[in-house]
Amino acid sequence: MAFKLPIYMDNAAATRTDPRVVEAILPYFTEKYGNSASRNHKFGWDSEDAIDLAREQAATLIGASPKEIVWTSGATESNNLAIKGAAHMYERNPEGTPGRGHIITASHEHKAVLDPCKRLQSEGFDVTFLSPPADGVITRAMVAAAMREDTILVTIMWANNEIGTINEVPEIGALCHERGIIFHTDATQWVGKMPTDVERDHIDLMSWAGHKMYGPKGCGALYVRRRNPRVRLEAIQDGGGHERGMRSGTLNVTGIVGFGKACELASLEMDSERERLLLLRRKLERELSSRLEVVQVNGHAERRLPQLTNISFGFVEGESLLMGIKDIACSSGSACTSASLEPSYVLKALGVGDELAHSSLRLSLGRWSTEEEVDYAIEAIVKAVNHLRTMSPLWDLHKEGIDVSKIEWQTH
Ligand SMILES: Cc1ncc(COP(=O)(O)O)c(C=O)c1O
């Protein structure tokens, strides 16, 4: 076997830090450890130079200018700053009374978007949570239909973190610009994997994080448009006025150096990586769908990220499936909230039933995924699903041609 177990297929949760990124970071721990805000000595200047380079690397990746990059601790913070910061800056009725403004988002966004929106709702903003269709794609037409005279902000993610579906982001951005509405996108799963140009794609605010693109954890960025229109944000954190007053606090120099290097590598390698991972993902889906019955690939068939798939397997129990493929590190369609296992709210929003949502796997490939690993995963999943079905009375009924969903079970 040319690879080590367990196999890593959870790159949508966190990627391995690229060794070239680690190498770039190391001097900033022990040799160049100055505070980038120290203006009167070489240690400070070295750190500031490194931050400037990283700003340029990040800006180049997305077609922005370096001054439009604001450093944060990750995508959660970027989303909070963008959504709350824009809502508070552009509100229509600043006295805290009802009718402060209307915001549009979607019900299958990441919690790091949904929860800031709910917070704003409790403060008197009106929020529309669009329901996705079965294919999971939010379109320009859906956003247009929800727009109102008092809409101040639209926040729609570029690609979904659970199912990898790609929303009509450039089209929605263009619509917002036509109507003079601020547009934010959570592009955490997108940037560094797919070509991005904030000018061409009409983006005003865009969040992403280092640890999803082979950089370090704890470092994120927010793109904030400076021209046509110049977007302003109310700060969440007050303090030393770093990042042009939008995000005070000593900069995470090591994290930012790594983030910048990761952006540079993505700019160089993204195209070939994308092609390679798309072939591997297609193989996974093709083999699992042809070798097993009652398999459903969730989300739009084409408008999906190349590196991610979400597949439900009928007539198996989700927990048992995960136990059966312990050598494969991946995510399931269930989330542990308090003591119970809840089916994924993203899959539920698409209309996937509880049973199929529980028995779904998110497999996300990355820079070091190989064809041998994919072949191993296919064999392991086929074996585990077949094994679990041999023990399932419902599977037997299904094989006898009985529609299990129509059975009326007797309870005592
Ligand atoms: C789409 C999306 N948004 C936001 C986040 C949160 O990112 P972070 O952990 O950097 O705060 C994630 C991470 O899973 C994500 O996938």
mmCIF file of N, CA, C and O and ligand atoms in Angstrom, residues 12-13 73-77 79 110 112-113 157 159-161 186-189 208-212 219 362, ligand 1:
data_model
loop_
_atom_site.group_PDB
_atom_site.id
_atom_site.type_symbol
_atom_site.label_atom_id
_atom_site.label_comp_id
_atom_site.label_asym_id
_atom_site.label_seq_id
_atom_site.Cartn_x
_atom_site.Cartn_y
_atom_site.Cartn_z
ATOM 1 N N ALA A 12 -12.585 19.842 3.530
ATOM 2 C CA ALA A 12 -13.498 20.990 3.662
ATOM 3 C C ALA A 12 -13.541 21.467 5.112
ATOM 4 O O ALA A 12 -13.963 22.585 5.395
ATOM 5 N N ALA A 13 -13.100 20.615 6.035
ATOM 6 C CA ALA A 13 -13.049 21.021 7.449
ATOM 7 C C ALA A 13 -11.718 21.715 7.739
ATOM 8 O O ALA A 13 -11.679 22.786 8.345
ATOM 9 N N SER A 73 -9.318 36.680 12.234
ATOM 10 C CA SER A 73 -8.905 35.397 12.823
ATOM 11 C C SER A 73 -9.461 34.202 12.052
ATOM 12 O O SER A 73 -9.175 33.051 12.404
ATOM 13 N N GLY A 74 -10.294 34.430 11.045
ATOM 14 C CA GLY A 74 -10.869 33.310 10.294
ATOM 15 C C GLY A 74 -12.165 33.743 9.636
ATOM 16 O O GLY A 74 -12.573 34.914 9.731
ATOM 17 N N ALA A 75 -12.806 32.811 8.982
ATOM 18 C CA ALA A 75 -14.006 33.161 8.215
ATOM 19 C C ALA A 75 -15.171 33.562 9.109
ATOM 20 O O ALA A 75 -15.990 34.401 8.730
ATOM 21 N N THR A 76 -15.259 32.997 10.305
ATOM 22 C CA THR A 76 -16.354 33.383 11.209
ATOM 23 C C THR A 76 -16.245 34.866 11.529
ATOM 24 O O THR A 76 -17.233 35.614 11.460
ATOM 25 N N GLU A 77 -15.047 35.304 11.869
ATOM 26 C CA GLU A 77 -14.875 36.723 12.192
ATOM 27 C C GLU A 77 -15.099 37.594 10.952
ATOM 28 O O GLU A 77 -15.740 38.647 11.037
ATOM 29 N N ASN A 79 -17.043 37.011 8.437
ATOM 30 C CA ASN A 79 -18.489 37.087 8.183
ATOM 31 C C ASN A 79 -19.170 38.038 9.162
ATOM 32 O O ASN A 79 -20.026 38.845 8.783
ATOM 33 N N HIS A 110 -23.677 28.754 6.042
ATOM 34 C CA HIS A 110 -22.952 28.324 7.241
ATOM 35 C C HIS A 110 -23.486 29.087 8.461
ATOM 36 O O HIS A 110 -23.956 30.211 8.326
ATOM 37 N N ALA A 112 -21.941 30.598 10.545
ATOM 38 C CA ALA A 112 -21.178 31.840 10.726
ATOM 39 C C ALA A 112 -21.782 32.989 9.918
ATOM 40 O O ALA A 112 -21.353 34.132 10.057
ATOM 41 N N VAL A 113 -22.766 32.691 9.075
ATOM 42 C CA VAL A 113 -23.560 33.731 8.402
ATOM 43 C C VAL A 113 -24.952 33.790 9.041
ATOM 44 O O VAL A 113 -25.477 34.863 9.341
ATOM 45 N N MET A 157 -23.443 32.718 0.107
ATOM 46 C CA MET A 157 -22.124 32.066 0.026
ATOM 47 C C MET A 157 -21.798 31.662 -1.407
ATOM 48 O O MET A 157 -22.699 31.442 -2.223
ATOM 49 N N ALA A 159 -19.775 28.886 -2.417
ATOM 50 C CA ALA A 159 -19.996 27.433 -2.553
ATOM 51 C C ALA A 159 -20.321 26.874 -1.181
ATOM 52 O O ALA A 159 -19.718 27.268 -0.177
ATOM 53 N N ASN A 160 -21.268 25.950 -1.159
ATOM 54 C CA ASN A 160 -21.721 25.415 0.121
ATOM 55 C C ASN A 160 -20.718 24.428 0.709
ATOM 56 O O ASN A 160 -20.198 23.566 0.004
ATOM 57 N N ASN A 161 -20.483 24.537 2.014
ATOM 58 C CA ASN A 161 -19.461 23.713 2.665
ATOM 59 C C ASN A 161 -19.870 22.259 2.856
ATOM 60 O O ASN A 161 -19.026 21.391 3.001
ATOM 61 N N ASP A 186 -19.647 34.641 1.452
ATOM 62 C CA ASP A 186 -18.757 33.790 2.246
ATOM 63 C C ASP A 186 -18.121 32.823 1.244
ATOM 64 O O ASP A 186 -18.767 31.893 0.763
ATOM 65 N N ALA A 187 -16.846 33.070 0.934
ATOM 66 C CA ALA A 187 -16.189 32.298 -0.132
ATOM 67 C C ALA A 187 -15.151 31.328 0.452
ATOM 68 O O ALA A 187 -14.183 30.965 -0.216
ATOM 69 N N THR A 188 -15.399 30.896 1.684
ATOM 70 C CA THR A 188 -14.427 30.068 2.404
ATOM 71 C C THR A 188 -14.068 28.781 1.662
ATOM 72 O O THR A 188 -12.936 28.342 1.688
ATOM 73 N N GLN A 189 -15.058 28.159 1.036
ATOM 74 C CA GLN A 189 -14.775 26.892 0.340
ATOM 75 C C GLN A 189 -14.376 27.125 -1.121
ATOM 76 O O GLN A 189 -14.065 26.177 -1.841
ATOM 77 N N TRP A 208 -12.835 34.702 3.649
ATOM 78 C CA TRP A 208 -12.255 33.365 3.497
ATOM 79 C C TRP A 208 -11.209 33.117 4.575
ATOM 80 O O TRP A 208 -10.888 34.023 5.344
ATOM 81 N N ALA A 209 -10.711 31.883 4.668
ATOM 82 C CA ALA A 209 -9.844 31.501 5.789
ATOM 83 C C ALA A 209 -8.656 30.679 5.296
ATOM 84 O O ALA A 209 -8.765 29.930 4.326
ATOM 85 N N GLY A 210 -7.535 30.799 6.006
ATOM 86 C CA GLY A 210 -6.306 30.124 5.597
ATOM 87 C C GLY A 210 -6.368 28.610 5.688
ATOM 88 O O GLY A 210 -5.826 27.895 4.837
ATOM 89 N N HIS A 211 -7.055 28.111 6.716
ATOM 90 C CA HIS A 211 -6.956 26.668 6.976
ATOM 91 C C HIS A 211 -7.794 25.805 6.046
ATOM 92 O O HIS A 211 -7.807 24.580 6.169
ATOM 93 N N LYS A 212 -8.507 26.433 5.097
ATOM 94 C CA LYS A 212 -9.216 25.645 4.078
ATOM 95 C C LYS A 212 -8.409 25.604 2.792
ATOM 96 O O LYS A 212 -8.849 25.034 1.801
ATOM 97 N N CYS A 219 -6.297 32.305 10.980
ATOM 98 C CA CYS A 219 -6.049 33.498 10.186
ATOM 99 C C CYS A 219 -7.055 33.543 9.031
ATOM 100 O O CYS A 219 -7.237 32.562 8.310
ATOM 101 N N ARG A 362 -19.813 13.299 3.693
ATOM 102 C CA ARG A 362 -19.153 14.348 2.913
ATOM 103 C C ARG A 362 -17.697 13.942 2.767
ATOM 104 O O ARG A 362 -16.983 13.820 3.764
HETATM 105 C C1 LIG B 1 -18.464 28.213 4.289
HETATM 106 C C2 LIG B 1 -17.800 28.416 5.614
HETATM 107 N N1 LIG B 1 -17.952 29.577 6.254
HETATM 108 C C3 LIG B 1 -17.377 29.819 7.438
HETATM 109 C C4 LIG B 1 -16.617 28.863 8.067
HETATM 110 C C5 LIG B 1 -15.981 29.171 9.400
HETATM 111 O O1 LIG B 1 -14.615 29.349 9.234
HETATM 112 P P1 LIG B 1 -13.589 29.560 10.428
HETATM 113 O O2 LIG B 1 -13.478 28.249 11.094
HETATM 114 O O3 LIG B 1 -12.331 30.015 9.766
HETATM 115 O O4 LIG B 1 -14.123 30.601 11.351
HETATM 116 C C6 LIG B 1 -16.446 27.617 7.451
HETATM 117 C C7 LIG B 1 -15.690 26.544 8.125
HETATM 118 O O5 LIG B 1 -16.088 25.413 8.150
HETATM 119 C C8 LIG B 1 -17.048 27.395 6.192
HETATM 120 O O6 LIG B 1 -16.905 26.232 5.542
#
